[in-house]
Coordinates of C-alpha atoms and ligand atoms in Angstrom, one line a residue:
M1 CA -13.0 -49.5 -79.9
T2 CA -11.0 -52.1 -81.9
D3 CA -14.2 -53.1 -83.6
F4 CA -14.4 -49.7 -85.2
E5 CA -13.0 -48.8 -88.6
R6 CA -13.1 -45.1 -87.9
Q7 CA -12.9 -43.1 -84.6
P8 CA -16.3 -41.8 -83.5
D9 CA -14.8 -38.3 -83.0
D10 CA -13.5 -38.2 -86.6
V11 CA -16.9 -39.2 -87.9
L12 CA -18.6 -36.6 -85.9
A13 CA -16.1 -34.0 -87.1
E14 CA -17.0 -34.9 -90.6
L15 CA -20.7 -34.4 -89.8
V16 CA -19.9 -31.0 -88.3
A17 CA -18.1 -30.0 -91.5
L18 CA -21.1 -31.3 -93.6
R19 CA -23.5 -29.3 -91.4
E20 CA -21.5 -26.1 -92.2
A21 CA -22.8 -26.2 -95.7
D22 CA -26.5 -26.4 -94.6
A23 CA -28.7 -23.4 -94.6
P24 CA -28.6 -21.9 -91.0
T25 CA -31.3 -23.6 -88.9
H26 CA -31.1 -20.9 -86.2
G27 CA -31.2 -17.2 -86.0
G28 CA -34.2 -16.4 -88.2
R29 CA -32.3 -16.2 -91.5
V30 CA -34.3 -19.0 -93.2
L31 CA -38.0 -18.0 -93.4
S32 CA -39.4 -21.4 -94.1
Y33 CA -38.7 -25.0 -93.1
V34 CA -37.3 -24.2 -89.6
Y35 CA -39.1 -22.8 -86.5
D36 CA -36.8 -21.2 -84.1
S37 CA -38.2 -20.4 -80.7
G38 CA -35.1 -18.4 -80.0
L39 CA -34.7 -20.3 -76.7
A40 CA -31.6 -22.4 -76.7
E41 CA -32.8 -24.2 -73.5
L42 CA -35.7 -25.6 -75.5
D43 CA -33.5 -27.2 -78.1
D44 CA -31.3 -28.6 -75.4
L45 CA -34.3 -30.0 -73.5
A46 CA -35.6 -31.6 -76.7
A47 CA -32.2 -33.3 -77.3
R48 CA -32.0 -34.6 -73.8
A49 CA -35.6 -35.9 -73.9
A50 CA -35.0 -37.6 -77.2
R51 CA -31.8 -39.2 -75.9
L52 CA -33.6 -40.7 -73.0
V53 CA -35.9 -42.7 -75.2
Q54 CA -33.4 -43.3 -78.0
P55 CA -33.6 -47.1 -77.7
V56 CA -37.4 -47.3 -77.4
N57 CA -39.6 -48.7 -80.1
G58 CA -42.7 -46.5 -80.3
L59 CA -44.5 -49.4 -82.1
D60 CA -45.7 -50.9 -78.9
P61 CA -46.8 -48.6 -76.1
T62 CA -47.9 -51.6 -74.0
T63 CA -44.3 -52.8 -73.9
F64 CA -42.8 -49.3 -73.8
T65 CA -45.3 -47.6 -71.5
S66 CA -43.5 -44.3 -71.5
V67 CA -44.7 -43.8 -75.1
A68 CA -48.3 -44.3 -74.0
A69 CA -47.9 -41.8 -71.2
M70 CA -46.3 -39.1 -73.3
E71 CA -48.7 -39.6 -76.2
S72 CA -51.7 -39.3 -73.9
D73 CA -50.3 -36.1 -72.5
V74 CA -49.6 -34.5 -75.8
V75 CA -52.9 -35.5 -77.3
G76 CA -54.6 -34.1 -74.2
F77 CA -52.8 -30.8 -74.5
A78 CA -53.7 -30.5 -78.2
R79 CA -57.3 -31.5 -77.4
R80 CA -57.6 -28.8 -74.8
I81 CA -56.1 -25.9 -76.8
F82 CA -58.0 -26.9 -80.0
H83 CA -61.3 -27.0 -78.0
G84 CA -62.0 -30.7 -78.4
D85 CA -62.3 -31.0 -74.6
A86 CA -65.9 -30.3 -74.0
S87 CA -65.9 -33.3 -71.6
G88 CA -69.4 -34.0 -70.2
A89 CA -71.0 -31.7 -72.8
V90 CA -70.7 -34.2 -75.6
A91 CA -72.1 -37.7 -76.2
P92 CA -69.3 -40.3 -75.5
A93 CA -69.4 -41.2 -79.2
D94 CA -68.4 -37.7 -80.1
E95 CA -65.4 -37.4 -77.8
V96 CA -62.3 -36.1 -79.4
V97 CA -59.4 -38.6 -79.4
G98 CA -56.1 -38.5 -81.3
S99 CA -52.7 -39.7 -82.2
V100 CA -49.2 -38.4 -82.4
T101 CA -47.8 -38.9 -86.0
S102 CA -44.4 -38.4 -87.7
G103 CA -45.4 -35.1 -89.2
G104 CA -48.0 -33.1 -91.0
T105 CA -48.0 -35.2 -94.1
E106 CA -48.8 -38.3 -92.1
S107 CA -51.5 -36.6 -90.1
C108 CA -53.1 -35.4 -93.3
M109 CA -52.8 -38.8 -95.0
L110 CA -54.4 -40.5 -92.0
A111 CA -57.2 -38.0 -91.9
V112 CA -58.0 -38.9 -95.5
K113 CA -57.6 -42.6 -95.0
T114 CA -60.0 -42.4 -92.1
A115 CA -62.6 -40.4 -94.0
R116 CA -62.4 -42.7 -97.0
D117 CA -63.0 -45.8 -94.8
V118 CA -65.8 -44.1 -93.0
W119 CA -67.4 -43.1 -96.3
R120 CA -67.0 -46.7 -97.7
A121 CA -68.6 -48.2 -94.6
A122 CA -71.5 -45.7 -94.9
N123 CA -71.9 -46.2 -98.7
P124 CA -71.3 -49.9 -99.4
D125 CA -73.2 -49.8 -102.7
D126 CA -71.7 -46.6 -104.1
E127 CA -69.1 -47.7 -106.7
R128 CA -67.9 -44.2 -107.4
M129 CA -64.4 -43.1 -106.5
P130 CA -64.9 -41.0 -103.3
R131 CA -64.0 -37.3 -103.7
L132 CA -61.8 -35.1 -101.6
L133 CA -63.0 -31.5 -101.9
A134 CA -60.6 -28.7 -101.0
P135 CA -59.5 -25.2 -102.1
T136 CA -56.6 -25.0 -104.5
T137 CA -54.5 -23.7 -101.6
V138 CA -54.8 -27.0 -99.7
H139 CA -51.4 -28.4 -98.8
A140 CA -49.8 -30.8 -101.3
A141 CA -50.0 -33.5 -98.6
F142 CA -53.6 -33.9 -99.6
H143 CA -52.7 -34.4 -103.3
K144 CA -50.4 -37.2 -102.0
A145 CA -53.1 -38.6 -99.8
A146 CA -55.7 -38.6 -102.5
Q147 CA -53.3 -40.5 -104.8
A148 CA -52.3 -43.0 -102.1
F149 CA -55.7 -43.8 -100.9
G150 CA -57.7 -43.6 -104.2
L151 CA -59.8 -40.5 -103.9
G152 CA -60.5 -38.0 -106.6
L153 CA -59.1 -34.6 -105.7
D154 CA -61.6 -31.8 -106.5
L155 CA -59.9 -28.4 -106.1
V156 CA -62.1 -25.4 -105.6
P157 CA -60.5 -22.2 -107.0
V158 CA -59.9 -19.4 -104.5
D159 CA -60.2 -15.7 -104.9
P160 CA -56.7 -14.5 -106.0
E161 CA -57.1 -11.4 -103.9
T162 CA -58.0 -13.0 -100.6
G163 CA -56.7 -16.6 -101.1
A164 CA -60.0 -17.9 -99.8
P165 CA -62.7 -20.0 -101.5
A166 CA -66.2 -18.8 -101.7
V167 CA -68.5 -20.8 -99.4
A168 CA -71.0 -21.1 -102.2
D169 CA -68.4 -22.6 -104.5
V170 CA -67.6 -25.3 -101.9
A171 CA -71.3 -25.9 -101.2
A172 CA -72.1 -26.2 -105.0
R173 CA -69.7 -29.1 -105.3
L174 CA -70.9 -31.2 -102.3
D175 CA -72.5 -34.4 -103.2
A176 CA -72.9 -37.9 -101.8
D177 CA -69.6 -39.0 -103.2
V178 CA -67.6 -36.4 -101.2
A179 CA -65.8 -38.4 -98.4
L180 CA -64.0 -35.4 -97.0
V181 CA -63.8 -31.6 -97.3
V182 CA -60.5 -30.1 -96.2
L183 CA -60.0 -26.4 -95.1
S184 CA -56.8 -24.8 -93.9
A185 CA -56.2 -22.8 -90.7
P186 CA -54.3 -21.1 -92.2
S187 CA -53.2 -22.2 -95.7
Y188 CA -49.5 -22.6 -96.4
P189 CA -49.3 -20.5 -99.6
F190 CA -51.0 -17.3 -98.4
A191 CA -51.8 -17.9 -94.7
T192 CA -55.5 -17.5 -95.4
L193 CA -57.9 -18.7 -92.7
D194 CA -60.5 -20.6 -94.7
P195 CA -64.2 -20.1 -93.8
V196 CA -64.4 -23.1 -91.4
A197 CA -67.6 -22.3 -89.5
E198 CA -69.5 -21.4 -92.6
V199 CA -68.5 -24.6 -94.5
A200 CA -69.0 -26.7 -91.4
A201 CA -72.6 -25.5 -91.1
I202 CA -73.2 -27.0 -94.5
T203 CA -71.1 -30.2 -94.4
S204 CA -72.5 -31.2 -91.0
R205 CA -76.1 -30.9 -92.4
H206 CA -75.1 -33.4 -95.1
G207 CA -73.1 -35.6 -92.7
I208 CA -69.9 -34.9 -94.7
A209 CA -66.6 -35.1 -92.9
L210 CA -64.6 -31.8 -92.5
H211 CA -60.9 -31.8 -91.8
V212 CA -59.2 -28.6 -90.6
D213 CA -55.5 -28.6 -91.6
A214 CA -53.8 -26.5 -88.9
C215 CA -50.5 -28.2 -89.5
I216 CA -48.5 -25.0 -90.0
G217 CA -50.3 -22.5 -87.8
G218 CA -52.3 -24.5 -85.3
F219 CA -49.9 -24.2 -82.4
A220 CA -49.7 -20.4 -82.9
L221 CA -53.3 -19.6 -83.8
A222 CA -54.5 -21.4 -80.7
F223 CA -52.7 -18.7 -78.7
Q224 CA -53.9 -15.7 -80.7
E225 CA -56.9 -13.5 -79.8
G226 CA -59.7 -12.3 -82.0
L227 CA -60.0 -15.0 -84.6
P228 CA -63.3 -16.5 -85.7
D229 CA -63.8 -20.1 -84.5
W230 CA -61.7 -22.4 -86.7
D231 CA -61.0 -25.5 -84.6
L232 CA -62.9 -28.3 -82.9
A233 CA -65.0 -25.6 -81.2
V234 CA -66.9 -25.7 -84.5
P235 CA -69.3 -28.7 -84.2
G236 CA -69.0 -29.9 -87.8
V237 CA -65.2 -30.2 -87.8
T238 CA -64.5 -34.0 -87.6
S239 CA -60.7 -33.9 -87.6
L240 CA -57.8 -31.5 -87.2
S241 CA -54.1 -31.8 -87.8
A242 CA -51.4 -29.6 -86.2
D243 CA -47.6 -30.0 -86.3
L244 CA -45.5 -29.9 -83.2
H245 CA -42.4 -29.7 -85.3
K246 CA -43.6 -26.3 -86.6
Y247 CA -44.9 -23.8 -84.0
G248 CA -44.6 -26.5 -81.3
Y249 CA -40.8 -25.9 -81.7
A250 CA -40.1 -29.7 -81.5
P251 CA -37.4 -31.3 -83.7
K252 CA -38.8 -32.7 -87.0
G253 CA -40.9 -35.8 -86.8
V254 CA -43.9 -35.0 -84.7
S255 CA -47.5 -33.9 -85.4
V256 CA -50.9 -34.5 -83.9
L257 CA -54.1 -35.7 -85.5
L258 CA -57.3 -35.2 -83.5
Q259 CA -60.5 -37.0 -84.6
R260 CA -64.0 -36.4 -83.3
G261 CA -65.5 -39.7 -82.2
R262 CA -63.9 -42.9 -81.2
D263 CA -65.6 -45.0 -83.8
R264 CA -64.4 -42.6 -86.6
Q265 CA -60.9 -42.6 -85.3
R266 CA -60.7 -46.4 -85.0
R267 CA -60.9 -46.5 -88.8
Q268 CA -57.5 -44.7 -88.9
Y269 CA -55.9 -47.9 -87.5
F270 CA -54.5 -50.9 -89.3
A271 CA -54.6 -54.3 -87.6
T272 CA -53.9 -57.8 -88.7
T273 CA -53.4 -61.2 -87.2
G274 CA -53.2 -62.7 -90.6
W275 CA -49.5 -63.6 -90.7
P276 CA -47.4 -65.9 -88.5
G277 CA -45.6 -63.0 -86.8
Y278 CA -46.7 -60.8 -83.9
P279 CA -50.2 -59.4 -84.1
V280 CA -49.9 -55.9 -85.7
V281 CA -51.8 -52.9 -84.6
N282 CA -50.7 -49.5 -86.1
P283 CA -52.5 -46.2 -85.6
T284 CA -50.0 -44.6 -88.0
L285 CA -48.3 -45.5 -91.2
A286 CA -45.0 -46.7 -89.7
G287 CA -44.4 -49.9 -87.9
S288 CA -41.4 -49.6 -85.7
K289 CA -41.0 -45.9 -85.0
P290 CA -38.8 -43.6 -82.9
A291 CA -40.1 -42.2 -79.6
G292 CA -37.5 -39.3 -79.7
P293 CA -39.6 -36.7 -81.5
L294 CA -42.6 -37.5 -79.3
A295 CA -40.4 -37.2 -76.1
A296 CA -39.0 -33.9 -77.3
A297 CA -42.4 -32.5 -78.1
W298 CA -43.8 -33.8 -74.8
A299 CA -41.0 -32.2 -72.8
I300 CA -41.4 -28.9 -74.6
V301 CA -45.1 -28.9 -74.0
Q302 CA -44.5 -29.7 -70.3
V303 CA -42.0 -26.9 -69.9
L304 CA -43.8 -24.2 -71.9
G305 CA -47.3 -24.9 -70.9
E306 CA -50.0 -22.6 -72.3
P307 CA -48.4 -19.5 -70.9
G308 CA -45.1 -20.3 -72.6
F309 CA -46.9 -20.8 -75.9
V310 CA -48.8 -17.5 -75.4
R311 CA -45.5 -15.6 -75.0
L312 CA -43.8 -17.2 -77.9
T313 CA -46.8 -16.7 -80.2
A314 CA -46.9 -13.0 -79.1
R315 CA -43.3 -12.6 -80.1
A316 CA -43.8 -14.2 -83.5
T317 CA -46.9 -12.2 -84.0
E318 CA -45.1 -8.9 -83.2
A319 CA -42.3 -9.8 -85.5
T320 CA -44.8 -10.7 -88.3
R321 CA -46.5 -7.3 -87.8
A322 CA -43.2 -5.4 -88.1
V323 CA -42.0 -7.3 -91.1
R324 CA -45.4 -7.0 -92.9
E325 CA -45.6 -3.3 -92.3
A326 CA -42.1 -2.9 -93.7
V327 CA -42.9 -5.0 -96.8
D328 CA -46.2 -3.2 -97.3
A329 CA -44.2 0.0 -97.4
I330 CA -41.9 -1.3 -100.1
E331 CA -42.9 0.2 -103.5
G332 CA -43.6 -2.5 -106.0
L333 CA -44.5 -5.3 -103.6
R334 CA -47.7 -6.1 -101.7
V335 CA -48.8 -8.7 -99.2
V336 CA -51.4 -11.2 -100.5
G337 CA -54.8 -11.1 -98.9
D338 CA -55.3 -11.0 -95.2
P339 CA -52.9 -13.4 -93.7
V340 CA -53.5 -15.0 -90.3
G341 CA -50.8 -16.3 -88.1
P342 CA -47.0 -15.7 -88.2
L343 CA -46.6 -16.2 -92.0
F344 CA -47.5 -14.4 -95.2
A345 CA -46.9 -14.2 -98.9
V346 CA -45.7 -11.3 -101.0
R347 CA -46.5 -10.6 -104.7
A348 CA -45.6 -7.9 -107.2
D349 CA -47.8 -4.8 -106.9
E350 CA -49.3 -4.5 -110.4
R351 CA -50.9 -1.2 -109.4
V352 CA -47.6 0.6 -109.9
P353 CA -46.0 1.0 -113.4
A354 CA -43.9 -1.9 -114.6
E355 CA -40.6 0.0 -114.0
R356 CA -41.5 0.4 -110.3
R357 CA -42.7 -3.2 -109.8
V358 CA -40.7 -5.8 -107.9
D359 CA -40.8 -9.4 -109.1
P360 CA -41.0 -11.4 -105.8
H361 CA -38.7 -14.1 -107.2
H362 CA -36.0 -11.7 -108.1
W363 CA -36.5 -10.1 -104.7
A364 CA -36.1 -13.5 -103.0
D365 CA -32.9 -14.2 -105.0
A366 CA -31.5 -10.8 -104.0
A367 CA -32.4 -11.3 -100.4
R368 CA -30.7 -14.7 -100.5
A369 CA -27.5 -13.2 -101.8
S370 CA -27.4 -11.2 -98.6
G371 CA -28.1 -14.2 -96.4
W372 CA -31.9 -14.2 -96.0
H373 CA -33.8 -17.1 -97.4
L374 CA -37.4 -16.4 -98.5
Q375 CA -39.3 -19.2 -100.2
L376 CA -40.3 -18.9 -103.8
Q377 CA -43.8 -20.0 -104.7
P378 CA -44.8 -20.3 -108.4
G379 CA -47.8 -18.6 -109.9
M380 CA -50.6 -20.8 -111.2
V381 CA -53.7 -20.8 -113.3
Q382 CA -56.7 -22.3 -111.5
A383 CA -59.3 -24.5 -113.1
D384 CA -61.6 -21.5 -113.6
G385 CA -58.9 -19.4 -115.2
R386 CA -58.3 -17.2 -112.3
V387 CA -54.5 -16.7 -111.8
L388 CA -52.7 -16.9 -108.5
A389 CA -49.7 -14.6 -108.6
R390 CA -46.2 -15.9 -108.0
T391 CA -45.1 -15.0 -104.5
A392 CA -42.4 -15.1 -102.0
H393 CA -43.3 -16.8 -98.7
L394 CA -42.1 -15.8 -95.3
T395 CA -42.6 -17.9 -92.2
V396 CA -41.8 -15.8 -89.2
T397 CA -40.8 -17.4 -85.9
P398 CA -40.2 -16.0 -82.4
V399 CA -36.5 -15.6 -83.0
T400 CA -37.3 -13.2 -86.0
D401 CA -38.3 -10.7 -83.3
S402 CA -34.7 -10.3 -82.4
V403 CA -33.5 -9.8 -86.0
V404 CA -36.2 -7.5 -87.4
G405 CA -33.7 -4.7 -87.4
E406 CA -31.5 -6.6 -89.8
L407 CA -34.1 -8.3 -91.8
V408 CA -36.1 -5.2 -92.8
P409 CA -33.2 -3.3 -94.2
A410 CA -32.1 -6.4 -96.1
L411 CA -35.6 -6.8 -97.6
V412 CA -35.7 -3.1 -98.6
A413 CA -32.3 -3.3 -100.2
A414 CA -33.2 -6.4 -102.1
A415 CA -36.3 -4.7 -103.5
D416 CA -34.2 -1.7 -104.5
A417 CA -31.7 -3.9 -106.3
V418 CA -34.3 -5.6 -108.5
R419 CA -37.1 -3.0 -108.9
G420 CA -38.2 -2.7 -112.5
V421 CA -36.3 -5.9 -113.5
P422 CA -38.9 -7.9 -115.6
A423 CA -39.8 -11.3 -114.3
V424 CA -38.0 -14.3 -116.0
D425 CA -40.0 -15.2 -119.0
G426 CA -40.6 -18.9 -118.6
A427 CA -42.2 -19.4 -122.0
E428 CA -39.1 -17.9 -123.6
L429 CA -36.8 -20.2 -121.6
V430 CA -38.8 -23.2 -122.6
S431 CA -38.9 -22.3 -126.4
G432 CA -35.2 -21.6 -126.3
L433 CA -34.6 -24.9 -124.7
A434 CA -36.9 -26.8 -127.1
A435 CA -35.1 -25.3 -130.1
S436 CA -31.8 -26.7 -128.8
L437 CA -33.3 -30.2 -128.4
P438 CA -33.2 -32.8 -131.2
G439 CA -37.0 -33.0 -131.4
G440 CA -37.6 -29.3 -130.9
T441 CA -40.9 -28.3 -129.3
A442 CA -42.5 -31.5 -130.2
G443 CA -39.7 -33.3 -128.5
L444 CA -40.3 -31.4 -125.3
A445 CA -44.0 -32.2 -125.5
A446 CA -43.3 -35.8 -126.1
A447 CA -41.0 -35.8 -123.2
S448 CA -43.9 -35.0 -120.9
A449 CA -45.5 -38.3 -121.6
G450 CA -42.8 -40.6 -120.2
L451 CA -39.2 -39.9 -119.6
D452 CA -36.5 -42.4 -118.7
S453 CA -34.0 -41.2 -116.1
D454 CA -31.1 -40.5 -118.5
T455 CA -33.2 -38.3 -120.7
A456 CA -34.6 -36.5 -117.7
A457 CA -31.0 -36.0 -116.4
G458 CA -30.1 -34.7 -119.9
L459 CA -32.9 -32.2 -119.8
L460 CA -31.9 -31.0 -116.4
G461 CA -28.4 -30.6 -117.7
A462 CA -29.7 -28.5 -120.6
F463 CA -31.5 -26.3 -118.0
G464 CA -28.3 -25.9 -116.1
L465 CA -29.8 -27.7 -113.1
L466 CA -27.7 -30.8 -113.0
G467 CA -24.1 -29.8 -113.3
G468 CA -21.0 -31.9 -113.8
E469 CA -19.5 -34.3 -111.2
G470 CA -19.8 -33.2 -107.6
A471 CA -22.8 -30.8 -108.1
G472 CA -24.2 -32.4 -105.0
G473 CA -27.4 -31.0 -103.6
A474 CA -26.4 -27.4 -103.8
L475 CA -29.0 -25.0 -105.3
P476 CA -28.1 -22.7 -108.1
D477 CA -27.5 -19.1 -107.1
R478 CA -30.7 -17.8 -108.7
L479 CA -34.0 -19.6 -108.2
A480 CA -36.1 -17.2 -110.3
P481 CA -35.3 -19.0 -113.6
V482 CA -36.1 -22.4 -112.0
L483 CA -39.5 -21.2 -110.7
A484 CA -40.2 -19.7 -114.2
L485 CA -39.6 -23.1 -115.6
V486 CA -41.9 -24.7 -113.1
E487 CA -44.6 -22.2 -114.2
A488 CA -44.0 -22.7 -117.9
L489 CA -43.4 -26.4 -118.4
P490 CA -46.2 -28.9 -118.4
G491 CA -46.7 -30.0 -114.8
R492 CA -46.2 -33.6 -115.5
L493 CA -42.8 -32.9 -117.1
T494 CA -41.7 -30.6 -114.2
E495 CA -42.7 -33.2 -111.7
R496 CA -40.7 -35.9 -113.5
L497 CA -37.7 -33.6 -113.7
L498 CA -37.9 -32.7 -110.0
V499 CA -38.0 -36.4 -109.2
E500 CA -34.9 -36.9 -111.2
L501 CA -33.1 -34.0 -109.6
L502 CA -33.8 -35.1 -106.1
A503 CA -33.0 -38.7 -106.8
R504 CA -29.7 -37.8 -108.4
V505 CA -28.7 -35.7 -105.5
V506 CA -28.7 -38.7 -103.1
E507 CA -27.2 -41.2 -105.5
P508 CA -24.0 -42.8 -104.3
R509 CA -21.0 -40.9 -105.8
G510 CA -17.5 -41.8 -106.8
Ligands
PLP601 C1 -46.2 -28.4 -93.3 C2 -47.7 -28.6 -93.7 C3 -48.2 -29.8 -94.0 C4 -47.3 -31.1 -94.1 O1 -46.5 -31.2 -93.1 P1 -45.1 -31.9 -93.1 O2 -44.8 -31.8 -91.6 O3 -44.2 -31.1 -93.9 O4 -45.2 -33.3 -93.5 C5 -49.5 -29.9 -94.2 N1 -50.3 -28.9 -94.2 C6 -49.8 -27.6 -94.0 C7 -50.8 -26.4 -94.0 C8 -48.5 -27.4 -93.7 O5 -48.0 -26.2 -93.6

């Protein structure tokens, strides 16, 4: 212990104190980000499994063979529940194989990279930038992937009522430069189940790859009855992503990407012998990587099995039904579309007079004041002019079932507290701010073009979002004005300001 500058127990006590300021990860009070099975034994199991492989490097499953065994089991489980397991019935070339990745974003990025490389190989003389075609509701991970891997992102507007794209609109934009179509099962913003089978019938005719992003809901939808086919049971689906660190109840850092066809999947890999070090073969973006999240997910899958997932999904589904019914009964609010899986979004009900309407962002702020964290989603204008309403998002987990009796009254009270309060006027905020800036409105517009970090920090300060010393990472009490700014400011400017905010939060202090 003499090598140590501080006592381990003191350091851990400091971490415990830091953790007390976090949003609560258990108990169902945070309705996004965290997925609580409500089973403390599962969390304990995950921690013990991760501890066992703590020193292992997942980079090399031939040296650390436990990694290969666990990954094979987890991919096998995913392949079975997502109906990629038609062994014997498919040509060997079409067999479904897969990888465990560090999370949904990595699964999505690898699906895009694979599709790009498959498209390149099939179209060696096509000099166009390949296109990624997806509904506007596709997860932002695909924006990131398109940017990282050099594809043009072509977003198909969705019906604001249902949250789904029209099959004909997707079909109309298919061409030989489309390397990948992505649909969600379900979408994050509105929990819409996209028309997978209908689109697959068309893409497969043209030999175009189709990814189903089941990152959020996959491990719940697979255990629900009565849904149309949405997974690898649909022949034209060429890849599928599903996050074990969401409804697989594993700690963060684990997801699965399944691909139809070994030869397709091999394009996901990076390999080189062109340097003087060890030969590199990476199925995923990382080099050295932890085995802990994989071990945790593996152990949870082993312990739960399909029956365990069925029971947990039933609990989350029942809680979702109860909370949805309660929200539907709140005057001034309504659920968006026909959500599938244990999540949904809520918008203002514009069918009632303005003084009876509830702005979902004020509602979320009021709920947060009483300890329930809903997620605020901005409204947006799609390319064809159709407007997606601003919403509050609720991700429901099995543990929610045990707190419905507290959650529902809190949601009702929060709506009562803000009913009739007009939404924050983002345009007014922006013009007020522009007036206080040296360059006025023109200054704000110019700022969108390219901001240095000090100017960006200054703007954040003017918005009241970057306080004095010690502001740390804490959010302001009310998020409705922040989201109103996100809606009203030019997207490029908001993006730059958000980068500044997040970067400043982790800068060394003192
Ligand atoms: C969460 C999510 C992702 C990205 O996953 P991360 O695990 O956050 O990286 C992708 N798609 C959907 C639909 C998601 O919900």
